[in-house]
Amino acid sequence: MQARGQQHRGKRHHLPGRGHPGTCSRGRGRYYRVDCYHGRAPENVPAGAFLKRGRVRDTANNLTITRAVPADYEPLLRFLDRCFDKPGKRWFHIYYGHIHRRAHPYIDRFILARKAGAIAGCIGIFPFDLKVGTAVLSTAGIGSVAAHPAMREQGIMSRLLIEAQAALNRGGYDLSWLAGDRCRYRNYGWDLGGRRVLYTVRLRDLIRYETRPPRLRVHQVPARAAHEPARLYGKFETGVVRDRARWRDLRRRKWYRPVIAESRRGRAYMVAGEHRDGWVPEIQGEPRTALGLLVRHMKKTHQDKVTVEYPYARDALAQALHHAACSCVMHDRNQIKVCNVDAAWKKLLPEMRKRHARARGPLRGALDAVRHTGDRKILLDRLLGFHDTLPVFPEKLARFEFLRPLGWWMSEYDSV
């Protein structure tokens, strides 16, 4: 039987490692991907190269890669509107205004691929800090990833992702987060991670449980005091760290409306997602006040139920939501990649010790004895991932099978 690598005539580039590269169908024959093999391009093959009948199809090697400057802002907005087929003009400036701005340092976070001087593709790297218990991890959010509609399937996206990975390494980030096609981004090291619980809460159930709801004083958070919910937000055990500048940037998002409620029992706040009916991506505060705020919101918007997103947690509000909900479903929090294994391990080790302090015998100090970067990477993939039992540990790490994901979370309000 003829070997797979011999069915094409001509010389094939040597591919490192084991196995075969992935394949993709272009509608005009069968191509062999060589630019994303095991998440990296072979050194002797430029990004965007494909093999067909022994020829290397190099369509992304003549791109010019640059950082965006303020003069690129309007062309970039028009480019994104066209790529994502958005209605109206400056859609990303209006709905993702917290990351799309002409001024420095916002515009500097975009990497552009140019062909003959025009924008052919772009990718954005947006920094933030992610809190997981007591650990704070330097994180790069990846967003606004696009290739020109007329130039797709030509390796532009692969080239940009490779450039972005190099920028992440230079930036010294611990993690990287993104939302997108899992099968594509998994080739470059991202995969499902984190946990969030979606509680479906019905108005009739809340009225049944709260026969005497607290009297609320509710007001919208003014733009000049965007950080007003900061103390309440700090009750989350995990989430994006927000300073005053980040709170101000988030107020530029058109889809989201934060409100604060006060009662005799305490304070609570809620962020309603106006782009989806019955969607509450963020809520925190005194439980009865928070549930009363949900009742008020549903009555005001004439909705008989809402879906509330909340971290996988054990705090008082999580218990109240679990009790009041008619259903709850656990989801991943999109995709994550560990960029700096040893740095992330060092920061998360105290949190791992605390959460697994009840482990008996020699396991108490076993985590400190893990020195090999590859072993740490396997354990971090479990701790930062979504599934309780994945990845499967090799025999030498079988004693750590008790480890479960840390359940990190970030609000949709912070998404890029």
CSV table of C-alpha atoms in Angstrom, one decimal:
chain,number,residue,atom,x,y,z
A,1,MET,CA,0.0,0.0,0.0
A,2,GLN,CA,1.4,3.4,-0.9
A,3,ALA,CA,2.3,5.6,2.0
A,4,ARG,CA,0.3,8.7,2.6
A,5,GLY,CA,3.4,10.9,2.1
A,6,GLN,CA,4.1,9.4,-1.3
A,7,GLN,CA,0.7,10.0,-2.9
A,8,HIS,CA,1.9,13.5,-4.0
A,9,ARG,CA,4.7,13.9,-6.5
A,10,GLY,CA,7.8,16.0,-5.8
A,11,LYS,CA,9.7,16.8,-2.7
A,12,ARG,CA,7.9,17.2,0.6
A,13,HIS,CA,9.1,19.4,3.4
A,14,HIS,CA,10.3,17.5,6.4
A,15,LEU,CA,7.8,17.8,9.3
A,16,PRO,CA,9.2,17.6,12.9
A,17,GLY,CA,7.8,15.2,15.5
A,18,ARG,CA,5.5,12.3,14.9
A,19,GLY,CA,2.3,11.7,12.9
A,20,HIS,CA,1.0,13.6,9.9
A,21,PRO,CA,0.0,17.2,9.4
A,22,GLY,CA,-3.6,18.1,9.4
A,23,THR,CA,-5.5,18.4,6.1
A,24,CYS,CA,-8.0,20.7,4.7
A,25,SER,CA,-10.2,20.7,1.6
A,26,ARG,CA,-10.2,23.9,-0.5
A,27,GLY,CA,-12.8,22.7,-3.0
A,28,ARG,CA,-9.9,22.4,-5.6
A,29,GLY,CA,-8.1,19.3,-4.3
A,30,ARG,CA,-6.5,18.3,-1.1
A,31,TYR,CA,-3.9,20.5,0.8
A,32,TYR,CA,-1.7,19.5,3.6
A,33,ARG,CA,-1.3,22.0,6.4
A,34,VAL,CA,2.3,22.6,7.3
A,35,ASP,CA,2.0,25.9,9.1
A,36,CYS,CA,0.2,24.8,12.2
A,37,TYR,CA,1.7,21.4,12.8
A,38,HIS,CA,1.6,20.7,16.6
A,39,GLY,CA,1.0,24.4,17.1
A,40,ARG,CA,4.1,25.7,15.4
A,41,ALA,CA,5.5,26.1,11.9
A,42,PRO,CA,8.5,24.1,10.8
A,43,GLU,CA,11.5,26.4,10.6
A,44,ASN,CA,12.0,25.8,6.9
A,45,VAL,CA,8.4,26.4,5.8
A,46,PRO,CA,6.9,29.9,5.9
A,47,ALA,CA,3.6,30.5,7.6
A,48,GLY,CA,0.7,30.0,5.2
A,49,ALA,CA,2.3,27.3,3.0
A,50,PHE,CA,0.3,24.4,1.8
A,51,LEU,CA,1.3,21.3,-0.2
A,52,LYS,CA,-0.5,20.3,-3.3
A,53,ARG,CA,0.9,17.9,-5.8
A,54,GLY,CA,4.4,18.5,-4.6
A,55,ARG,CA,4.2,22.3,-4.8
A,56,VAL,CA,4.5,24.7,-1.9
A,57,ARG,CA,1.7,27.2,-2.1
A,58,ASP,CA,3.1,30.3,-0.3
A,59,THR,CA,0.4,32.9,-0.1
A,60,ALA,CA,1.3,34.7,3.2
A,61,ASN,CA,5.0,35.2,2.9
A,62,ASN,CA,4.7,38.5,1.0
A,63,LEU,CA,2.8,40.1,3.8
A,64,THR,CA,4.1,43.1,5.8
A,65,ILE,CA,3.5,42.8,9.6
A,66,THR,CA,3.3,46.0,11.5
A,67,ARG,CA,1.8,47.5,14.7
A,68,ALA,CA,-1.1,49.8,14.2
A,69,VAL,CA,-0.7,53.5,14.6
A,70,PRO,CA,-3.4,56.2,15.2
A,71,ALA,CA,-3.7,56.9,11.4
A,72,ASP,CA,-4.8,53.2,10.9
A,73,TYR,CA,-7.8,53.5,13.2
A,74,GLU,CA,-10.5,54.4,10.8
A,75,PRO,CA,-9.3,52.0,8.1
A,76,LEU,CA,-9.1,49.3,10.7
A,77,LEU,CA,-12.7,49.9,11.8
A,78,ARG,CA,-13.9,49.8,8.2
A,79,PHE,CA,-11.9,46.6,7.7
A,80,LEU,CA,-13.5,44.9,10.8
A,81,ASP,CA,-17.0,46.0,9.8
A,82,ARG,CA,-16.5,44.4,6.4
A,83,CYS,CA,-14.9,41.2,7.8
A,84,PHE,CA,-17.6,40.5,10.3
A,85,ASP,CA,-20.4,41.9,8.1
A,86,LYS,CA,-21.6,44.3,10.8
A,87,PRO,CA,-24.5,46.7,10.3
A,88,GLY,CA,-23.8,50.4,10.2
A,89,LYS,CA,-20.4,52.1,10.5
A,90,ARG,CA,-17.8,52.0,13.4
A,91,TRP,CA,-19.6,49.0,14.9
A,92,PHE,CA,-16.6,47.8,16.9
A,93,HIS,CA,-16.0,51.4,18.2
A,94,ILE,CA,-19.5,51.5,19.5
A,95,TYR,CA,-19.9,48.0,21.0
A,96,TYR,CA,-16.3,47.2,21.9
A,97,GLY,CA,-15.3,50.7,22.8
A,98,HIS,CA,-13.3,49.5,25.8
A,99,ILE,CA,-10.6,48.1,23.5
A,100,HIS,CA,-11.1,50.0,20.2
A,101,ARG,CA,-9.8,53.5,20.6
A,102,ARG,CA,-7.5,55.7,18.4
A,103,ALA,CA,-5.2,56.8,21.3
A,104,HIS,CA,-2.2,55.1,22.7
A,105,PRO,CA,-1.8,52.5,24.2
A,106,TYR,CA,-5.1,51.1,22.7
A,107,ILE,CA,-4.2,51.3,19.0
A,108,ASP,CA,-0.7,49.8,19.7
A,109,ARG,CA,-2.3,46.5,20.7
A,110,PHE,CA,-3.3,45.6,17.1
A,111,ILE,CA,-1.0,43.7,14.8
A,112,LEU,CA,-1.8,44.3,11.1
A,113,ALA,CA,-0.9,42.2,8.1
A,114,ARG,CA,-0.7,44.3,5.0
A,115,LYS,CA,-0.6,43.3,1.4
A,116,ALA,CA,0.3,46.0,-1.2
A,117,GLY,CA,-0.2,48.6,1.6
A,118,ALA,CA,-3.8,47.6,2.3
A,119,ILE,CA,-4.9,45.8,5.5
A,120,ALA,CA,-5.3,42.1,4.8
A,121,GLY,CA,-5.6,40.9,8.4
A,122,CYS,CA,-5.5,41.9,12.0
A,123,ILE,CA,-5.3,40.5,15.5
A,124,GLY,CA,-5.5,42.3,18.8
A,125,ILE,CA,-3.6,41.5,22.1
A,126,PHE,CA,-5.4,43.1,25.1
A,127,PRO,CA,-3.7,42.8,28.5
A,128,PHE,CA,-5.4,42.3,31.8
A,129,ASP,CA,-4.8,40.6,35.1
A,130,LEU,CA,-6.8,37.5,36.1
A,131,LYS,CA,-7.4,36.8,39.8
A,132,VAL,CA,-7.8,33.1,40.8
A,133,GLY,CA,-8.2,33.2,44.6
A,134,THR,CA,-5.1,34.8,45.9
A,135,ALA,CA,-3.1,34.4,42.7
A,136,VAL,CA,-3.0,37.1,40.0
A,137,LEU,CA,-1.9,36.0,36.6
A,138,SER,CA,-0.8,38.3,33.8
A,139,THR,CA,-3.1,37.5,30.9
A,140,ALA,CA,-3.4,38.5,27.2
A,141,GLY,CA,-6.9,38.6,25.7
A,142,ILE,CA,-6.9,37.8,22.0
A,143,GLY,CA,-9.7,39.5,20.0
A,144,SER,CA,-10.6,41.2,16.7
A,145,VAL,CA,-9.0,38.4,14.7
A,146,ALA,CA,-9.9,38.8,11.1
A,147,ALA,CA,-8.7,38.2,7.5
A,148,HIS,CA,-10.0,40.0,4.4
A,149,PRO,CA,-13.0,38.1,3.0
A,150,ALA,CA,-11.3,38.0,-0.5
A,151,MET,CA,-8.1,36.6,1.0
A,152,ARG,CA,-9.3,33.9,3.3
A,153,GLU,CA,-7.8,30.5,3.3
A,154,GLN,CA,-4.5,31.9,2.2
A,155,GLY,CA,-2.5,31.6,5.4
A,156,ILE,CA,-3.0,35.1,6.7
A,157,MET,CA,-4.6,34.0,9.9
A,158,SER,CA,-1.9,31.5,10.5
A,159,ARG,CA,0.8,34.1,10.0
A,160,LEU,CA,-0.9,36.5,12.4
A,161,LEU,CA,-1.3,33.8,15.1
A,162,ILE,CA,2.3,33.0,14.9
A,163,GLU,CA,3.2,36.7,15.2
A,164,ALA,CA,0.8,36.9,18.2
A,165,GLN,CA,2.5,34.0,19.9
A,166,ALA,CA,5.9,35.7,19.5
A,167,ALA,CA,4.4,38.9,21.0
A,168,LEU,CA,3.0,36.9,23.9
A,169,ASN,CA,6.4,35.4,24.6
A,170,ARG,CA,8.1,38.9,24.4
A,171,GLY,CA,5.4,40.3,26.7
A,172,GLY,CA,6.0,37.8,29.5
A,173,TYR,CA,2.4,36.8,29.9
A,174,ASP,CA,1.4,33.9,32.1
A,175,LEU,CA,-1.8,33.1,30.2
A,176,SER,CA,-3.7,33.9,27.1
A,177,TRP,CA,-7.5,33.9,26.6
A,178,LEU,CA,-9.7,33.9,23.6
A,179,ALA,CA,-13.1,32.9,22.3
A,180,GLY,CA,-13.4,31.4,18.9
A,181,ASP,CA,-13.2,28.2,16.7
A,182,ARG,CA,-11.8,25.6,19.1
A,183,CYS,CA,-10.6,23.3,16.3
A,184,ARG,CA,-8.6,26.2,14.8
A,185,TYR,CA,-7.1,27.7,17.9
A,186,ARG,CA,-6.3,24.3,19.5
A,187,ASN,CA,-3.6,23.9,16.8
A,188,TYR,CA,-1.8,26.8,18.5
A,189,GLY,CA,-2.2,25.7,22.1
A,190,TRP,CA,-5.5,27.2,23.2
A,191,ASP,CA,-8.2,24.9,24.6
A,192,LEU,CA,-11.3,24.9,26.8
A,193,GLY,CA,-10.8,26.2,30.3
A,194,GLY,CA,-12.5,27.8,33.3
A,195,ARG,CA,-16.0,27.3,34.6
A,196,ARG,CA,-19.2,29.3,34.7
A,197,VAL,CA,-22.7,28.4,35.8
A,198,LEU,CA,-25.8,29.6,33.9
A,199,TYR,CA,-28.7,29.9,36.3
A,200,THR,CA,-32.2,30.1,34.7
A,201,VAL,CA,-34.3,32.1,37.2
A,202,ARG,CA,-38.1,32.6,36.8
A,203,LEU,CA,-40.0,35.6,38.1
A,204,ARG,CA,-42.8,33.4,39.5
A,205,ASP,CA,-40.3,31.4,41.5
A,206,LEU,CA,-38.6,34.4,43.0
A,207,ILE,CA,-41.9,35.8,44.0
A,208,ARG,CA,-42.8,32.5,45.6
A,209,TYR,CA,-39.6,32.3,47.6
A,210,GLU,CA,-39.4,36.0,48.5
A,211,THR,CA,-42.8,36.7,49.9
A,212,ARG,CA,-41.6,39.9,51.5
A,213,PRO,CA,-38.8,41.2,49.3
A,214,PRO,CA,-36.6,44.0,50.7
A,215,ARG,CA,-37.5,47.6,49.6
A,216,LEU,CA,-34.8,48.7,47.2
A,217,ARG,CA,-33.3,52.1,46.2
A,218,VAL,CA,-31.9,51.6,42.7
A,219,HIS,CA,-29.8,53.9,40.6
A,220,GLN,CA,-27.7,53.6,37.5
A,221,VAL,CA,-24.0,53.8,37.8
A,222,PRO,CA,-22.9,57.2,36.4
A,223,ALA,CA,-20.1,57.3,33.9
A,224,ARG,CA,-18.1,59.7,36.1
A,225,ALA,CA,-18.2,57.2,39.0
A,226,ALA,CA,-17.9,54.0,36.9
A,227,HIS,CA,-15.9,52.4,39.7
A,228,GLU,CA,-18.7,52.6,42.2
A,229,PRO,CA,-19.4,48.8,42.2
A,230,ALA,CA,-15.7,48.0,42.7
A,231,ARG,CA,-16.1,47.0,46.3
A,232,LEU,CA,-19.0,44.7,45.5
A,233,TYR,CA,-17.1,43.3,42.5
A,234,GLY,CA,-14.2,42.5,44.8
A,235,LYS,CA,-16.4,39.8,46.5
A,236,PHE,CA,-15.8,37.5,43.5
A,237,GLU,CA,-13.1,34.9,44.3
A,238,THR,CA,-12.0,35.0,40.6
A,239,GLY,CA,-12.3,37.5,37.8
A,240,VAL,CA,-10.5,40.2,35.9
A,241,VAL,CA,-8.7,42.7,38.2
A,242,ARG,CA,-10.4,46.1,37.5
A,243,ASP,CA,-8.8,49.4,38.5
A,244,ARG,CA,-10.5,52.8,37.9
A,245,ALA,CA,-9.2,53.1,34.4
A,246,ARG,CA,-10.7,49.7,33.5
A,247,TRP,CA,-14.0,50.5,35.0
A,248,ARG,CA,-14.1,53.7,32.9
A,249,ASP,CA,-13.2,51.8,29.8
A,250,LEU,CA,-15.9,49.2,30.4
A,251,ARG,CA,-18.5,52.0,30.5
A,252,ARG,CA,-17.8,52.6,26.8
A,253,ARG,CA,-19.5,49.3,26.0
A,254,LYS,CA,-23.0,50.1,24.7
A,255,TRP,CA,-24.6,46.7,25.3
A,256,TYR,CA,-24.2,46.7,29.1
A,257,ARG,CA,-25.9,48.7,31.8
A,258,PRO,CA,-24.7,48.5,35.4
A,259,VAL,CA,-27.1,49.4,38.2
A,260,ILE,CA,-26.8,49.4,42.0
A,261,ALA,CA,-29.4,48.6,44.6
A,262,GLU,CA,-29.5,49.3,48.4
A,263,SER,CA,-31.7,47.9,51.0
A,264,ARG,CA,-31.7,47.5,54.8
A,265,ARG,CA,-29.9,44.2,54.4
A,266,GLY,CA,-27.0,45.6,52.2
A,267,ARG,CA,-26.0,46.5,48.7
A,268,ALA,CA,-25.9,44.7,45.4
A,269,TYR,CA,-25.2,45.5,41.8
A,270,MET,CA,-26.0,44.0,38.4
A,271,VAL,CA,-24.9,44.3,34.8
A,272,ALA,CA,-27.7,43.7,32.4
A,273,GLY,CA,-26.8,42.6,28.8
A,274,GLU,CA,-29.1,44.5,26.5
A,275,HIS,CA,-28.0,42.7,23.4
A,276,ARG,CA,-29.8,39.5,24.6
A,277,ASP,CA,-33.2,39.2,26.1
A,278,GLY,CA,-33.1,37.9,29.7
A,279,TRP,CA,-29.3,37.9,30.0
A,280,VAL,CA,-27.5,39.0,33.2
A,281,PRO,CA,-23.7,38.4,32.7
A,282,GLU,CA,-22.8,39.8,36.1
A,283,ILE,CA,-24.4,40.2,39.6
A,284,GLN,CA,-22.9,40.4,43.1
A,285,GLY,CA,-23.8,41.6,46.6
A,286,GLU,CA,-26.0,40.8,49.5
A,287,PRO,CA,-28.1,37.8,48.4
A,288,ARG,CA,-31.6,39.0,49.1
A,289,THR,CA,-30.9,42.4,47.7
A,290,ALA,CA,-29.4,40.9,44.6
A,291,LEU,CA,-32.5,38.6,44.1
A,292,GLY,CA,-34.7,41.6,44.7
A,293,LEU,CA,-32.8,43.5,42.0
A,294,LEU,CA,-33.5,40.6,39.6
A,295,VAL,CA,-37.2,40.8,40.4
A,296,ARG,CA,-37.2,44.5,39.7
A,297,HIS,CA,-35.3,44.0,36.4
A,298,MET,CA,-37.7,41.3,35.2
A,299,LYS,CA,-40.8,43.3,36.0
A,300,LYS,CA,-39.4,46.5,34.4
A,301,THR,CA,-38.4,44.7,31.2
A,302,HIS,CA,-41.5,42.4,31.1
A,303,GLN,CA,-39.5,39.2,31.2
A,304,ASP,CA,-40.8,36.1,32.9
A,305,LYS,CA,-37.2,34.6,33.3
A,306,VAL,CA,-33.6,35.5,33.0
A,307,THR,CA,-30.3,33.6,32.7
A,308,VAL,CA,-27.7,34.7,35.2
A,309,GLU,CA,-24.0,33.9,34.6
A,310,TYR,CA,-22.0,33.3,37.8
A,311,PRO,CA,-18.6,31.7,38.7
A,312,TYR,CA,-18.5,28.1,39.9
A,313,ALA,CA,-18.4,29.2,43.5
A,314,ARG,CA,-19.7,28.4,47.0
A,315,ASP,CA,-20.4,31.9,48.3
A,316,ALA,CA,-23.7,33.1,49.7
A,317,LEU,CA,-25.1,34.5,46.4
A,318,ALA,CA,-24.2,31.3,44.5
A,319,GLN,CA,-26.2,29.3,47.0
A,320,ALA,CA,-29.1,31.7,46.7
A,321,LEU,CA,-29.1,31.5,42.9
A,322,HIS,CA,-28.9,27.7,43.0
A,323,HIS,CA,-31.8,27.6,45.4
A,324,ALA,CA,-34.0,30.0,43.3
A,325,ALA,CA,-33.1,28.7,39.8
A,326,CYS,CA,-35.3,26.3,37.9
A,327,SER,CA,-32.2,24.9,36.1
A,328,CYS,CA,-28.5,25.4,36.1
A,329,VAL,CA,-25.9,24.4,33.5
A,330,MET,CA,-22.1,24.5,33.8
A,331,HIS,CA,-20.1,25.8,30.9
A,332,ASP,CA,-16.4,26.4,30.1
A,333,ARG,CA,-15.2,30.0,30.0
A,334,ASN,CA,-13.9,29.8,26.4
A,335,GLN,CA,-10.3,28.9,25.7
A,336,ILE,CA,-7.0,29.5,27.5
A,337,LYS,CA,-3.4,28.9,26.9
A,338,VAL,CA,-0.5,28.7,29.4
A,339,CYS,CA,2.2,30.9,27.9
A,340,ASN,CA,4.8,30.8,30.8
A,341,VAL,CA,4.5,27.5,32.6
A,342,ASP,CA,7.0,28.0,35.4
A,343,ALA,CA,5.8,31.6,36.2
A,344,ALA,CA,2.1,30.5,36.3
A,345,TRP,CA,3.0,27.5,38.4
A,346,LYS,CA,4.8,29.6,41.0
A,347,LYS,CA,1.9,32.0,41.3
A,348,LEU,CA,-0.8,29.3,41.5
A,349,LEU,CA,1.1,27.0,43.9
A,350,PRO,CA,-0.1,28.8,47.1
A,351,GLU,CA,-3.7,28.6,45.8
A,352,MET,CA,-3.3,24.9,45.0
A,353,ARG,CA,-1.8,24.2,48.5
A,354,LYS,CA,-4.8,26.0,50.1
A,355,ARG,CA,-7.5,24.2,48.1
A,356,HIS,CA,-5.9,20.8,48.6
A,357,ALA,CA,-4.8,21.3,52.2
A,358,ARG,CA,-6.8,18.3,53.3
A,359,ALA,CA,-4.8,15.9,51.1
A,360,ARG,CA,-3.3,13.2,53.3
A,361,GLY,CA,0.1,11.9,53.8
A,362,PRO,CA,2.9,12.7,51.4
A,363,LEU,CA,0.6,14.4,48.9
A,364,ARG,CA,0.7,17.6,51.0
A,365,GLY,CA,4.2,18.4,49.9
A,366,ALA,CA,4.1,16.5,46.6
A,367,LEU,CA,3.2,19.6,44.6
A,368,ASP,CA,6.3,21.4,45.8
A,369,ALA,CA,8.4,18.5,44.5
A,370,VAL,CA,7.2,18.9,40.8
A,371,ARG,CA,10.2,20.5,39.1
A,372,HIS,CA,9.9,19.4,35.4
A,373,THR,CA,8.3,22.0,33.2
A,374,GLY,CA,6.5,19.4,31.1
A,375,ASP,CA,4.9,17.8,34.3
A,376,ARG,CA,3.9,21.3,35.5
A,377,LYS,CA,2.2,22.0,32.1
A,378,ILE,CA,0.1,18.8,32.4
A,379,LEU,CA,-1.0,19.6,35.9
A,380,LEU,CA,-1.8,23.3,34.9
A,381,ASP,CA,-3.9,22.1,32.0
A,382,ARG,CA,-6.1,20.2,34.5
A,383,LEU,CA,-6.2,23.0,37.1
A,384,LEU,CA,-7.0,25.7,34.5
A,385,GLY,CA,-9.1,23.5,32.3
A,386,PHE,CA,-12.8,22.6,32.3
A,387,HIS,CA,-13.0,18.8,32.8
A,388,ASP,CA,-12.4,17.1,36.1
A,389,THR,CA,-10.5,14.2,34.5
A,390,LEU,CA,-8.8,15.7,31.5
A,391,PRO,CA,-6.0,15.7,30.5
A,392,VAL,CA,-5.3,12.1,31.5
A,393,PHE,CA,-2.2,12.0,33.7
A,394,PRO,CA,0.7,9.7,32.9
A,395,GLU,CA,1.6,7.0,35.4
A,396,LYS,CA,4.3,9.2,37.1
A,397,LEU,CA,1.7,11.8,37.8
A,398,ALA,CA,-1.1,9.4,38.8
A,399,ARG,CA,-0.8,10.4,42.5
A,400,PHE,CA,-2.2,13.8,41.6
A,401,GLU,CA,-5.4,12.4,40.2
A,402,PHE,CA,-7.2,14.1,43.1
A,403,LEU,CA,-6.6,17.5,41.5
A,404,ARG,CA,-9.7,19.3,40.2
A,405,PRO,CA,-10.0,22.5,38.1
A,406,LEU,CA,-9.6,25.7,40.1
A,407,GLY,CA,-12.7,27.1,38.3
A,408,TRP,CA,-11.3,30.4,37.2
A,409,TRP,CA,-13.8,32.8,35.6
A,410,MET,CA,-14.0,36.1,33.9
A,411,SER,CA,-17.2,38.1,33.2
A,412,GLU,CA,-18.5,38.6,29.7
A,413,TYR,CA,-18.4,42.3,30.5
A,414,ASP,CA,-14.5,42.0,30.3
A,415,SER,CA,-14.5,40.0,27.1
A,416,VAL,CA,-12.5,41.1,24.1
